[in-house]
Amino acid sequence: MRLFDMMKESGCEPDQWTYSELISGLCKGGKLESAISLFTEMVEHGISPNQWSYTAMIDGYCKEGKMDIALSLLARMEEIGCLPSTQTFNALISGLSKANRLSEAEKLCAKMSEQQLLPNTITYTSLIDGLCRNGGTSLAFKIFHEMEKYGCLPNLHTYTTLIYGLCQNGNADDAEKLLEEMERKGLTPDTVTFTSLIDGFVMLGRLDHAFVLFQRMITMGCKPNYRTFNVLLKGLQKECQLLIEKVAIQNESAYGCSSEERITVLESTCTLLSRLSENGCELTVDMYTTLVSGLCREGRSFEAFRLVEDMKERGLSPNMEIYCSLLFSYCKNLDMDPALKTLDLMSSQGFSPPLSIYKALICALCTVERVEEAQKLFQSLLEKQQNGDLIVWMVLVDGLLQEGKTDLCMKFLHLMESMNCSLSSHSYLLLARELSKVVKPLEEEQISKQLVDLKGHMLK
């Protein structure tokens, strides 16, 4: 977008292709509001949207669940004689199917045929997905067989969607047969396929078979994600809880258990790792990384730390991603002592913390009013990192100013000046602009004077 603005400033007017390309990119990147502004600007400049730009906007609205607006755009296309493409219909059918507006999706399929546009694998898979999500697995299979008759070959997503639907209906055995069928046809199951199937057997209480599938997944080189582990964890928690309740009923005093006890996340995670190891599955750094990162995203930094200790006991060394996950989690929870210890440990292991880690630590330290420590950390960052522009953008603009800490931002800027850090004019203007957005009226004149003074000392 910066290049687009520069293009307009230089007097080079964007054409239909330029607008359409940018609108498409913004919609794909999930920036619908920016795409809407650009689409409106395009029309105001007398440039007619084409099939490409309309389809991009329709897809953007569909992904946001704004189906009525998307359908109104289709109607507008048809009014002005801009014919929709297969991609236009696919976006709408997918959106309607996800919104459980299946009858409308089916009508659009029929409309496609009327306009001599043949439904393709994406069209059929979108319908199948909508049906499977809403309990219509039988009808989904009917469409599945119909698409094969018309020469539309099911892809990985088609099979995965059907496997998910069968598992959600308690038909995990049939889902596994479908997995074998897709493999016979040369399609390789991915993480989502296996996770859906594992979940199906866990829901049936067949945890042993779920672990067999997990082992098969690893053997095939398919990397599990946090949801895969979470599915197995829930199965283990349920199994352990049933065991506790059974023991409690048989003998309330046995092992000191009562039916009110619950298995903790940490206990079930450790049980999961032991179970995997017993089943001959080699525990790897990647597995621990997935688990630690997932626990940290859920704010469970204590459990994540204990898991890191467990991996060390097994002779595995934490990687950069594990340390970063822990640090971000500690900072989010404002748990600063373990955060700073982790930073020291990370550095002692030869890892260079990224700038985003320093930003998180400095902002969190300022939030808990440990400003002196934040200042020392900022100073050490300046000593290590020569790119003052990047520091200004990441730590001051995207960090402190985002949290409204203008006084601390200026304090750190003066520290940069004292250490002879230089800035580009672009970074200076960016900082001045962002400061003007958050500064209080009473402070505006004072900060403006400081910025003018700094400009003379810091600009390259």
CSV table of C-alpha atoms in Angstrom, one decimal:
chain,number,residue,atom,x,y,z
A,1,MET,CA,0.0,0.0,0.0
A,2,ARG,CA,2.9,2.4,0.7
A,3,LEU,CA,4.1,1.9,-3.0
A,4,PHE,CA,0.5,2.5,-4.1
A,5,ASP,CA,0.4,5.8,-2.2
A,6,MET,CA,3.8,6.9,-3.6
A,7,MET,CA,2.5,6.0,-7.1
A,8,LYS,CA,-0.5,8.4,-6.7
A,9,GLU,CA,1.7,11.1,-5.1
A,10,SER,CA,4.0,11.0,-8.1
A,11,GLY,CA,1.0,11.7,-10.4
A,12,CYS,CA,0.7,8.1,-11.8
A,13,GLU,CA,-2.9,7.2,-11.7
A,14,PRO,CA,-3.8,3.6,-10.9
A,15,ASP,CA,-5.8,1.7,-13.5
A,16,GLN,CA,-8.4,-1.1,-13.3
A,17,TRP,CA,-5.7,-3.8,-13.1
A,18,THR,CA,-3.8,-2.1,-10.3
A,19,TYR,CA,-6.9,-1.6,-8.2
A,20,SER,CA,-8.1,-5.2,-8.8
A,21,GLU,CA,-4.7,-6.6,-7.9
A,22,LEU,CA,-4.6,-4.6,-4.6
A,23,ILE,CA,-8.2,-5.4,-3.7
A,24,SER,CA,-7.6,-9.1,-4.3
A,25,GLY,CA,-4.5,-9.0,-2.1
A,26,LEU,CA,-6.2,-7.2,0.7
A,27,CYS,CA,-9.2,-9.6,0.7
A,28,LYS,CA,-6.9,-12.6,0.8
A,29,GLY,CA,-5.0,-11.1,3.7
A,30,GLY,CA,-8.2,-10.6,5.7
A,31,LYS,CA,-8.1,-6.8,5.4
A,32,LEU,CA,-11.7,-6.4,4.2
A,33,GLU,CA,-12.2,-2.8,5.5
A,34,SER,CA,-9.1,-1.6,3.5
A,35,ALA,CA,-10.4,-3.5,0.4
A,36,ILE,CA,-13.8,-1.8,0.8
A,37,SER,CA,-12.2,1.7,0.9
A,38,LEU,CA,-10.1,0.9,-2.2
A,39,PHE,CA,-13.1,-0.5,-4.0
A,40,THR,CA,-15.1,2.7,-3.2
A,41,GLU,CA,-12.2,4.9,-4.3
A,42,MET,CA,-11.9,2.9,-7.6
A,43,VAL,CA,-15.6,3.6,-8.4
A,44,GLU,CA,-15.4,7.3,-7.4
A,45,HIS,CA,-12.5,7.7,-9.8
A,46,GLY,CA,-14.7,6.5,-12.6
A,47,ILE,CA,-13.0,3.0,-13.0
A,48,SER,CA,-15.5,0.2,-13.4
A,49,PRO,CA,-14.9,-2.9,-11.2
A,50,ASN,CA,-14.4,-6.0,-13.3
A,51,GLN,CA,-15.1,-9.7,-12.7
A,52,TRP,CA,-11.8,-10.1,-10.8
A,53,SER,CA,-12.4,-7.2,-8.3
A,54,TYR,CA,-16.0,-8.2,-7.8
A,55,THR,CA,-15.0,-11.8,-7.1
A,56,ALA,CA,-12.3,-10.7,-4.7
A,57,MET,CA,-14.8,-8.5,-2.7
A,58,ILE,CA,-17.4,-11.3,-2.7
A,59,ASP,CA,-14.8,-13.7,-1.4
A,60,GLY,CA,-13.8,-11.2,1.3
A,61,TYR,CA,-17.4,-10.7,2.5
A,62,CYS,CA,-18.0,-14.5,2.4
A,63,LYS,CA,-15.0,-15.2,4.6
A,64,GLU,CA,-16.3,-12.6,7.1
A,65,GLY,CA,-19.7,-14.3,7.1
A,66,LYS,CA,-21.4,-11.2,5.5
A,67,MET,CA,-23.4,-13.3,3.1
A,68,ASP,CA,-26.2,-10.8,2.3
A,69,ILE,CA,-23.7,-8.1,1.2
A,70,ALA,CA,-21.8,-10.7,-0.9
A,71,LEU,CA,-25.1,-11.8,-2.6
A,72,SER,CA,-26.0,-8.1,-3.2
A,73,LEU,CA,-22.6,-7.7,-5.0
A,74,LEU,CA,-23.5,-10.7,-7.2
A,75,ALA,CA,-26.8,-9.1,-8.1
A,76,ARG,CA,-25.0,-5.8,-8.9
A,77,MET,CA,-22.5,-7.7,-11.2
A,78,GLU,CA,-25.4,-9.2,-13.1
A,79,GLU,CA,-27.2,-5.8,-13.4
A,80,ILE,CA,-24.2,-4.2,-15.1
A,81,GLY,CA,-23.6,-7.2,-17.3
A,82,CYS,CA,-20.4,-8.3,-15.6
A,83,LEU,CA,-20.7,-12.1,-15.8
A,84,PRO,CA,-19.7,-14.1,-12.6
A,85,SER,CA,-17.1,-16.8,-13.0
A,86,THR,CA,-16.8,-20.3,-11.4
A,87,GLN,CA,-14.6,-18.7,-8.7
A,88,THR,CA,-17.4,-16.1,-8.0
A,89,PHE,CA,-19.9,-18.9,-7.5
A,90,ASN,CA,-17.5,-21.0,-5.5
A,91,ALA,CA,-16.8,-18.2,-3.0
A,92,LEU,CA,-20.6,-17.7,-2.5
A,93,ILE,CA,-21.4,-21.5,-2.2
A,94,SER,CA,-18.6,-22.0,0.3
A,95,GLY,CA,-19.8,-19.0,2.4
A,96,LEU,CA,-23.4,-20.1,2.3
A,97,SER,CA,-22.5,-23.7,3.2
A,98,LYS,CA,-20.5,-22.5,6.2
A,99,ALA,CA,-23.4,-20.3,7.2
A,100,ASN,CA,-25.8,-23.3,7.1
A,101,ARG,CA,-27.7,-21.7,4.2
A,102,LEU,CA,-27.5,-24.9,2.2
A,103,SER,CA,-30.7,-24.5,0.2
A,104,GLU,CA,-29.4,-21.2,-1.2
A,105,ALA,CA,-26.0,-22.8,-1.9
A,106,GLU,CA,-27.8,-25.6,-3.9
A,107,LYS,CA,-29.8,-22.9,-5.9
A,108,LEU,CA,-26.5,-21.2,-6.8
A,109,CYS,CA,-25.2,-24.6,-8.0
A,110,ALA,CA,-28.2,-24.9,-10.3
A,111,LYS,CA,-27.7,-21.3,-11.4
A,112,MET,CA,-24.1,-22.1,-12.4
A,113,SER,CA,-25.3,-24.8,-14.7
A,114,GLU,CA,-27.8,-22.4,-16.3
A,115,GLN,CA,-25.0,-20.0,-17.1
A,116,GLN,CA,-23.0,-22.9,-18.7
A,117,LEU,CA,-20.5,-22.9,-15.8
A,118,LEU,CA,-19.7,-26.4,-14.6
A,119,PRO,CA,-19.3,-27.0,-10.9
A,120,ASN,CA,-15.8,-28.2,-10.0
A,121,THR,CA,-14.2,-30.0,-7.1
A,122,ILE,CA,-14.2,-26.9,-5.0
A,123,THR,CA,-17.9,-26.3,-5.6
A,124,TYR,CA,-18.9,-29.9,-4.6
A,125,THR,CA,-16.4,-29.9,-1.6
A,126,SER,CA,-18.0,-26.7,-0.3
A,127,LEU,CA,-21.4,-28.2,-0.3
A,128,ILE,CA,-20.1,-31.4,1.3
A,129,ASP,CA,-18.4,-29.4,4.0
A,130,GLY,CA,-21.6,-27.5,4.8
A,131,LEU,CA,-23.6,-30.7,5.0
A,132,CYS,CA,-21.0,-32.5,7.2
A,133,ARG,CA,-20.8,-29.5,9.6
A,134,ASN,CA,-24.6,-29.6,10.0
A,135,GLY,CA,-25.2,-33.3,10.4
A,136,GLY,CA,-26.1,-34.0,6.7
A,137,THR,CA,-23.5,-36.7,6.1
A,138,SER,CA,-25.8,-39.0,4.1
A,139,LEU,CA,-26.6,-36.2,1.6
A,140,ALA,CA,-22.9,-35.3,1.6
A,141,PHE,CA,-22.1,-38.8,0.4
A,142,LYS,CA,-24.8,-38.6,-2.3
A,143,ILE,CA,-23.1,-35.4,-3.6
A,144,PHE,CA,-19.7,-37.2,-3.2
A,145,HIS,CA,-20.7,-40.0,-5.5
A,146,GLU,CA,-22.4,-37.6,-7.9
A,147,MET,CA,-19.3,-35.5,-8.4
A,148,GLU,CA,-17.3,-38.7,-9.3
A,149,LYS,CA,-20.0,-39.5,-12.0
A,150,TYR,CA,-19.4,-36.1,-13.5
A,151,GLY,CA,-15.7,-36.6,-13.6
A,152,CYS,CA,-14.9,-34.3,-10.7
A,153,LEU,CA,-12.2,-36.0,-8.7
A,154,PRO,CA,-12.4,-35.6,-4.9
A,155,ASN,CA,-9.3,-34.0,-3.4
A,156,LEU,CA,-7.7,-34.2,0.0
A,157,HIS,CA,-10.1,-31.6,1.5
A,158,THR,CA,-13.2,-33.5,0.1
A,159,TYR,CA,-12.1,-36.7,1.9
A,160,THR,CA,-11.0,-34.9,5.1
A,161,THR,CA,-14.4,-33.2,5.3
A,162,LEU,CA,-16.3,-36.5,4.9
A,163,ILE,CA,-14.0,-38.2,7.5
A,164,TYR,CA,-14.8,-35.4,9.9
A,165,GLY,CA,-18.5,-35.7,9.3
A,166,LEU,CA,-18.5,-39.5,9.8
A,167,CYS,CA,-16.5,-39.1,13.0
A,168,GLN,CA,-18.8,-36.5,14.4
A,169,ASN,CA,-21.7,-38.9,13.9
A,170,GLY,CA,-19.9,-41.7,15.7
A,171,ASN,CA,-18.9,-43.6,12.6
A,172,ALA,CA,-15.1,-43.6,13.1
A,173,ASP,CA,-14.7,-47.2,11.6
A,174,ASP,CA,-16.4,-46.0,8.3
A,175,ALA,CA,-14.2,-42.9,8.4
A,176,GLU,CA,-11.1,-45.1,8.6
A,177,LYS,CA,-12.2,-47.1,5.6
A,178,LEU,CA,-12.5,-43.8,3.7
A,179,LEU,CA,-8.9,-43.0,4.8
A,180,GLU,CA,-7.8,-46.3,3.3
A,181,GLU,CA,-9.8,-45.5,0.1
A,182,MET,CA,-8.1,-42.1,-0.4
A,183,GLU,CA,-4.7,-43.6,0.1
A,184,ARG,CA,-5.5,-46.2,-2.6
A,185,LYS,CA,-6.3,-43.3,-4.9
A,186,GLY,CA,-2.9,-41.8,-4.3
A,187,LEU,CA,-4.0,-39.0,-1.8
A,188,THR,CA,-1.9,-38.6,1.3
A,189,PRO,CA,-3.8,-37.8,4.5
A,190,ASP,CA,-2.6,-34.6,6.3
A,191,THR,CA,-2.6,-33.4,9.9
A,192,VAL,CA,-6.3,-32.4,9.8
A,193,THR,CA,-7.3,-35.7,8.3
A,194,PHE,CA,-5.6,-37.8,11.0
A,195,THR,CA,-6.6,-35.5,13.8
A,196,SER,CA,-10.3,-35.8,12.8
A,197,LEU,CA,-10.0,-39.6,12.7
A,198,ILE,CA,-8.1,-39.7,16.0
A,199,ASP,CA,-10.8,-37.5,17.5
A,200,GLY,CA,-13.5,-39.9,16.2
A,201,PHE,CA,-12.0,-42.9,18.1
A,202,VAL,CA,-11.4,-40.8,21.2
A,203,MET,CA,-15.1,-39.8,21.3
A,204,LEU,CA,-16.0,-43.5,21.1
A,205,GLY,CA,-13.7,-44.2,24.1
A,206,ARG,CA,-11.3,-46.3,21.9
A,207,LEU,CA,-8.1,-44.6,23.0
A,208,ASP,CA,-5.8,-47.5,22.2
A,209,HIS,CA,-6.8,-47.3,18.5
A,210,ALA,CA,-6.4,-43.5,18.6
A,211,PHE,CA,-2.8,-44.0,19.7
A,212,VAL,CA,-2.3,-46.6,16.9
A,213,LEU,CA,-3.4,-43.9,14.4
A,214,PHE,CA,-1.1,-41.4,16.0
A,215,GLN,CA,1.8,-43.7,15.6
A,216,ARG,CA,0.8,-44.3,12.0
A,217,MET,CA,0.6,-40.6,11.5
A,218,ILE,CA,4.2,-40.1,12.8
A,219,THR,CA,5.5,-43.0,10.7
A,220,MET,CA,4.1,-41.4,7.6
A,221,GLY,CA,6.0,-38.2,8.4
A,222,CYS,CA,2.8,-36.2,9.1
A,223,LYS,CA,3.5,-33.7,11.9
A,224,PRO,CA,0.9,-33.5,14.7
A,225,ASN,CA,-0.3,-30.0,15.7
A,226,TYR,CA,-1.6,-28.8,19.1
A,227,ARG,CA,-5.1,-29.9,18.3
A,228,THR,CA,-3.9,-33.5,17.7
A,229,PHE,CA,-2.3,-33.6,21.1
A,230,ASN,CA,-5.3,-31.9,22.7
A,231,VAL,CA,-7.6,-34.5,21.3
A,232,LEU,CA,-5.5,-37.3,22.9
A,233,LEU,CA,-5.2,-35.3,26.1
A,234,LYS,CA,-8.9,-35.0,26.5
A,235,GLY,CA,-9.2,-38.7,25.9
A,236,LEU,CA,-6.6,-39.5,28.6
A,237,GLN,CA,-8.3,-37.1,31.0
A,238,LYS,CA,-11.6,-38.8,30.5
A,239,GLU,CA,-10.0,-42.3,30.9
A,240,CYS,CA,-8.2,-41.2,34.1
A,241,GLN,CA,-11.3,-39.6,35.5
A,242,LEU,CA,-13.4,-42.7,34.9
A,243,LEU,CA,-10.7,-44.8,36.6
A,244,ILE,CA,-10.7,-42.4,39.6
A,245,GLU,CA,-14.5,-42.6,39.9
A,246,LYS,CA,-14.4,-46.4,39.6
A,247,VAL,CA,-11.8,-46.7,42.3
A,248,ALA,CA,-13.7,-44.2,44.5
A,249,ILE,CA,-16.9,-46.1,44.2
A,250,GLN,CA,-15.3,-49.5,45.0
A,251,ASN,CA,-13.4,-48.1,48.0
A,252,GLU,CA,-13.7,-44.5,48.8
A,253,SER,CA,-10.5,-44.5,50.8
A,254,ALA,CA,-8.4,-46.4,48.2
A,255,TYR,CA,-5.3,-44.4,47.3
A,256,GLY,CA,-6.8,-41.4,49.0
A,257,CYS,CA,-9.0,-40.8,46.0
A,258,SER,CA,-12.4,-39.4,45.9
A,259,SER,CA,-14.8,-39.0,43.0
A,260,GLU,CA,-14.4,-35.2,43.2
A,261,GLU,CA,-10.7,-35.3,42.2
A,262,ARG,CA,-9.7,-34.1,38.8
A,263,ILE,CA,-6.7,-34.8,36.5
A,264,THR,CA,-4.7,-31.7,35.9
A,265,VAL,CA,-3.5,-30.6,32.5
A,266,LEU,CA,0.1,-31.2,33.5
A,267,GLU,CA,-0.7,-34.7,34.8
A,268,SER,CA,-2.5,-35.6,31.6
A,269,THR,CA,0.2,-34.1,29.4
A,270,CYS,CA,2.9,-36.1,31.2
A,271,THR,CA,0.7,-39.3,30.9
A,272,LEU,CA,0.3,-38.6,27.2
A,273,LEU,CA,4.1,-38.4,26.7
A,274,SER,CA,4.7,-41.6,28.7
A,275,ARG,CA,2.0,-43.4,26.8
A,276,LEU,CA,3.5,-42.3,23.4
A,277,SER,CA,6.9,-43.5,24.6
A,278,GLU,CA,5.5,-46.8,25.7
A,279,ASN,CA,3.9,-47.3,22.3
A,280,GLY,CA,7.3,-47.0,20.7
A,281,CYS,CA,6.8,-43.4,19.5
A,282,GLU,CA,10.0,-41.4,19.8
A,283,LEU,CA,9.5,-38.2,21.6
A,284,THR,CA,11.1,-35.3,19.7
A,285,VAL,CA,11.8,-31.6,20.2
A,286,ASP,CA,9.1,-30.8,17.6
A,287,MET,CA,6.5,-32.6,19.7
A,288,TYR,CA,7.5,-30.7,22.8
A,289,THR,CA,7.6,-27.4,20.8
A,290,THR,CA,4.0,-28.0,19.7
A,291,LEU,CA,2.8,-28.8,23.2
A,292,VAL,CA,4.7,-26.0,24.9
A,293,SER,CA,3.5,-23.4,22.3
A,294,GLY,CA,-0.1,-24.6,22.7
A,295,LEU,CA,0.0,-24.4,26.5
A,296,CYS,CA,1.5,-21.0,26.3
A,297,ARG,CA,-1.2,-19.7,23.9
A,298,GLU,CA,-3.7,-20.9,26.5
A,299,GLY,CA,-1.9,-18.9,29.2
A,300,ARG,CA,-0.6,-22.1,31.0
A,301,SER,CA,3.0,-20.9,31.4
A,302,PHE,CA,3.5,-23.0,34.6
A,303,GLU,CA,2.5,-26.3,32.8
A,304,ALA,CA,4.6,-25.3,29.8
A,305,PHE,CA,7.7,-24.6,32.1
A,306,ARG,CA,7.3,-28.0,33.7
A,307,LEU,CA,7.1,-29.6,30.3
A,308,VAL,CA,10.4,-28.0,29.4
A,309,GLU,CA,11.9,-29.4,32.5
A,310,ASP,CA,10.5,-32.9,31.5
A,311,MET,CA,12.1,-32.6,28.0
A,312,LYS,CA,15.5,-31.7,29.6
A,313,GLU,CA,15.3,-34.8,31.8
A,314,ARG,CA,14.8,-36.9,28.6
A,315,GLY,CA,18.0,-35.4,27.2
A,316,LEU,CA,16.3,-33.0,24.7
A,317,SER,CA,17.3,-29.4,24.5
A,318,PRO,CA,14.7,-26.6,24.1
A,319,ASN,CA,14.8,-24.6,20.9
A,320,MET,CA,14.3,-20.9,20.2
A,321,GLU,CA,10.6,-21.3,19.6
A,322,ILE,CA,10.1,-22.9,23.0
A,323,TYR,CA,12.0,-20.2,24.8
A,324,CYS,CA,10.1,-17.5,22.9
A,325,SER,CA,6.7,-19.1,23.6
A,326,LEU,CA,7.5,-19.2,27.4
A,327,LEU,CA,8.7,-15.6,27.3
A,328,PHE,CA,5.6,-14.3,25.5
A,329,SER,CA,3.4,-16.2,27.9
A,330,TYR,CA,5.1,-14.8,31.0
A,331,CYS,CA,4.9,-11.3,29.6
A,332,LYS,CA,1.2,-11.7,28.8
A,333,ASN,CA,0.6,-12.8,32.4
A,334,LEU,CA,2.9,-10.0,33.7
A,335,ASP,CA,5.0,-12.7,35.4
A,336,MET,CA,8.3,-10.9,35.1
A,337,ASP,CA,10.7,-12.7,37.3
A,338,PRO,CA,10.5,-16.0,35.4
A,339,ALA,CA,10.4,-14.0,32.2
A,340,LEU,CA,13.8,-12.4,32.9
A,341,LYS,CA,15.3,-15.7,34.1
A,342,THR,CA,14.1,-17.3,30.8
A,343,LEU,CA,15.8,-14.4,28.8
A,344,ASP,CA,19.1,-15.0,30.7
A,345,LEU,CA,18.8,-18.8,30.1
A,346,MET,CA,18.0,-18.3,26.5
A,347,SER,CA,21.1,-16.1,26.0
A,348,SER,CA,23.3,-18.5,27.9
A,349,GLN,CA,22.3,-21.2,25.5
A,350,GLY,CA,23.6,-19.2,22.6
A,351,PHE,CA,20.2,-17.9,21.3
A,352,SER,CA,19.8,-14.3,20.2
A,353,PRO,CA,16.3,-13.1,21.3
A,354,PRO,CA,14.4,-11.5,18.5
A,355,LEU,CA,13.3,-7.8,18.7
A,356,SER,CA,9.7,-8.9,19.4
A,357,ILE,CA,10.9,-10.5,22.7
A,358,TYR,CA,12.5,-7.3,23.8
A,359,LYS,CA,9.4,-5.4,22.9
A,360,ALA,CA,7.2,-7.7,25.0
A,361,LEU,CA,9.6,-7.6,28.0
A,362,ILE,CA,10.0,-3.9,28.0
A,363,CYS,CA,6.3,-3.2,27.6
A,364,ALA,CA,5.4,-5.7,30.4
A,365,LEU,CA,8.1,-4.3,32.7
A,366,CYS,CA,6.7,-0.8,32.2
A,367,THR,CA,3.2,-2.0,32.9
A,368,VAL,CA,4.2,-3.4,36.3
A,369,GLU,CA,6.2,-0.2,36.9
A,370,ARG,CA,9.6,-1.8,36.8
A,371,VAL,CA,10.8,1.1,34.6
A,372,GLU,CA,14.4,1.0,35.7
A,373,GLU,CA,14.7,-2.6,34.6
A,374,ALA,CA,12.9,-1.8,31.3
A,375,GLN,CA,15.4,1.0,30.7
A,376,LYS,CA,18.4,-1.3,31.3
A,377,LEU,CA,17.0,-3.9,29.0
A,378,PHE,CA,16.4,-1.2,26.3
A,379,GLN,CA,19.9,0.0,26.8
A,380,SER,CA,21.3,-3.5,26.3
A,381,LEU,CA,19.2,-3.8,23.2
A,382,LEU,CA,20.7,-0.6,21.8
A,383,GLU,CA,24.1,-2.0,22.4
A,384,LYS,CA,23.4,-5.2,20.5
A,385,GLN,CA,21.1,-3.9,17.8
A,386,GLN,CA,22.5,-1.2,15.4
A,387,ASN,CA,19.3,-0.6,13.5
A,388,GLY,CA,17.7,2.4,15.4
A,389,ASP,CA,14.9,2.6,12.8
A,390,LEU,CA,13.7,-0.9,13.5
A,391,ILE,CA,13.9,-0.4,17.3
A,392,VAL,CA,11.8,2.8,17.0
A,393,TRP,CA,9.2,1.0,15.0
A,394,MET,CA,9.0,-2.3,17.0
A,395,VAL,CA,9.6,-1.1,20.6
A,396,LEU,CA,8.4,2.5,20.7
A,397,VAL,CA,5.7,2.8,18.0
A,398,ASP,CA,4.3,-0.7,18.0
A,399,GLY,CA,5.0,-1.3,21.7
A,400,LEU,CA,4.8,1.6,24.1
A,401,LEU,CA,2.7,4.0,22.0
A,402,GLN,CA,0.2,1.2,21.3
A,403,GLU,CA,-0.3,1.1,25.1
A,404,GLY,CA,-0.5,4.9,25.4
A,405,LYS,CA,2.9,5.2,27.3
A,406,THR,CA,4.0,8.5,25.7
A,407,ASP,CA,6.2,9.7,28.6
A,408,LEU,CA,8.1,6.4,28.5
A,409,CYS,CA,8.4,6.5,24.8
A,410,MET,CA,10.1,10.0,25.0
A,411,LYS,CA,12.3,8.8,27.9
A,412,PHE,CA,13.6,5.9,25.8
A,413,LEU,CA,14.0,8.2,22.7
A,414,HIS,CA,16.2,10.4,24.8
A,415,LEU,CA,18.2,7.4,25.8
A,416,MET,CA,18.7,6.5,22.2
A,417,GLU,CA,20.0,10.1,21.6
A,418,SER,CA,22.4,9.8,24.5
A,419,MET,CA,23.8,6.6,22.9
A,420,ASN,CA,24.2,8.4,19.5
A,421,CYS,CA,21.6,6.3,17.8
A,422,SER,CA,20.6,7.8,14.4
A,423,LEU,CA,17.2,7.6,12.7
A,424,SER,CA,16.0,8.0,9.1
A,425,SER,CA,13.7,10.9,8.3
A,426,HIS,CA,11.0,8.3,7.5
A,427,SER,CA,11.2,6.8,11.0
A,428,TYR,CA,11.2,10.2,12.6
A,429,LEU,CA,8.1,11.3,10.7
A,430,LEU,CA,6.4,8.0,11.6
A,431,LEU,CA,7.2,8.4,15.3
A,432,ALA,CA,6.0,12.1,15.2
A,433,ARG,CA,2.7,11.0,13.5
A,434,GLU,CA,2.0,8.2,16.0
A,435,LEU,CA,2.8,10.4,19.0
A,436,SER,CA,0.4,13.0,17.8
A,437,LYS,CA,-2.4,10.4,17.8
A,438,VAL,CA,-2.0,9.5,21.5
A,439,VAL,CA,-0.4,12.6,23.2
A,440,LYS,CA,-2.6,14.5,25.6
A,441,PRO,CA,-3.4,18.1,24.6
A,442,LEU,CA,-1.5,19.6,27.6
A,443,GLU,CA,1.6,17.7,26.6
A,444,GLU,CA,1.5,18.4,22.9
A,445,GLU,CA,3.6,21.6,22.9
A,446,GLN,CA,6.2,20.1,25.2
A,447,ILE,CA,6.6,16.9,23.2
A,448,SER,CA,6.7,18.9,19.9
A,449,LYS,CA,9.6,20.9,21.2
A,450,GLN,CA,11.4,17.7,22.3
A,451,LEU,CA,10.9,16.2,18.9
A,452,VAL,CA,12.3,19.2,17.1
A,453,ASP,CA,15.4,19.1,19.4
A,454,LEU,CA,15.8,15.4,18.8
A,455,LYS,CA,15.5,15.9,15.1
A,456,GLY,CA,18.7,17.9,15.0
A,457,HIS,CA,20.6,15.3,16.9
A,458,MET,CA,19.3,12.0,15.6
A,459,LEU,CA,18.5,12.3,11.9
A,460,LYS,CA,21.0,10.5,9.6
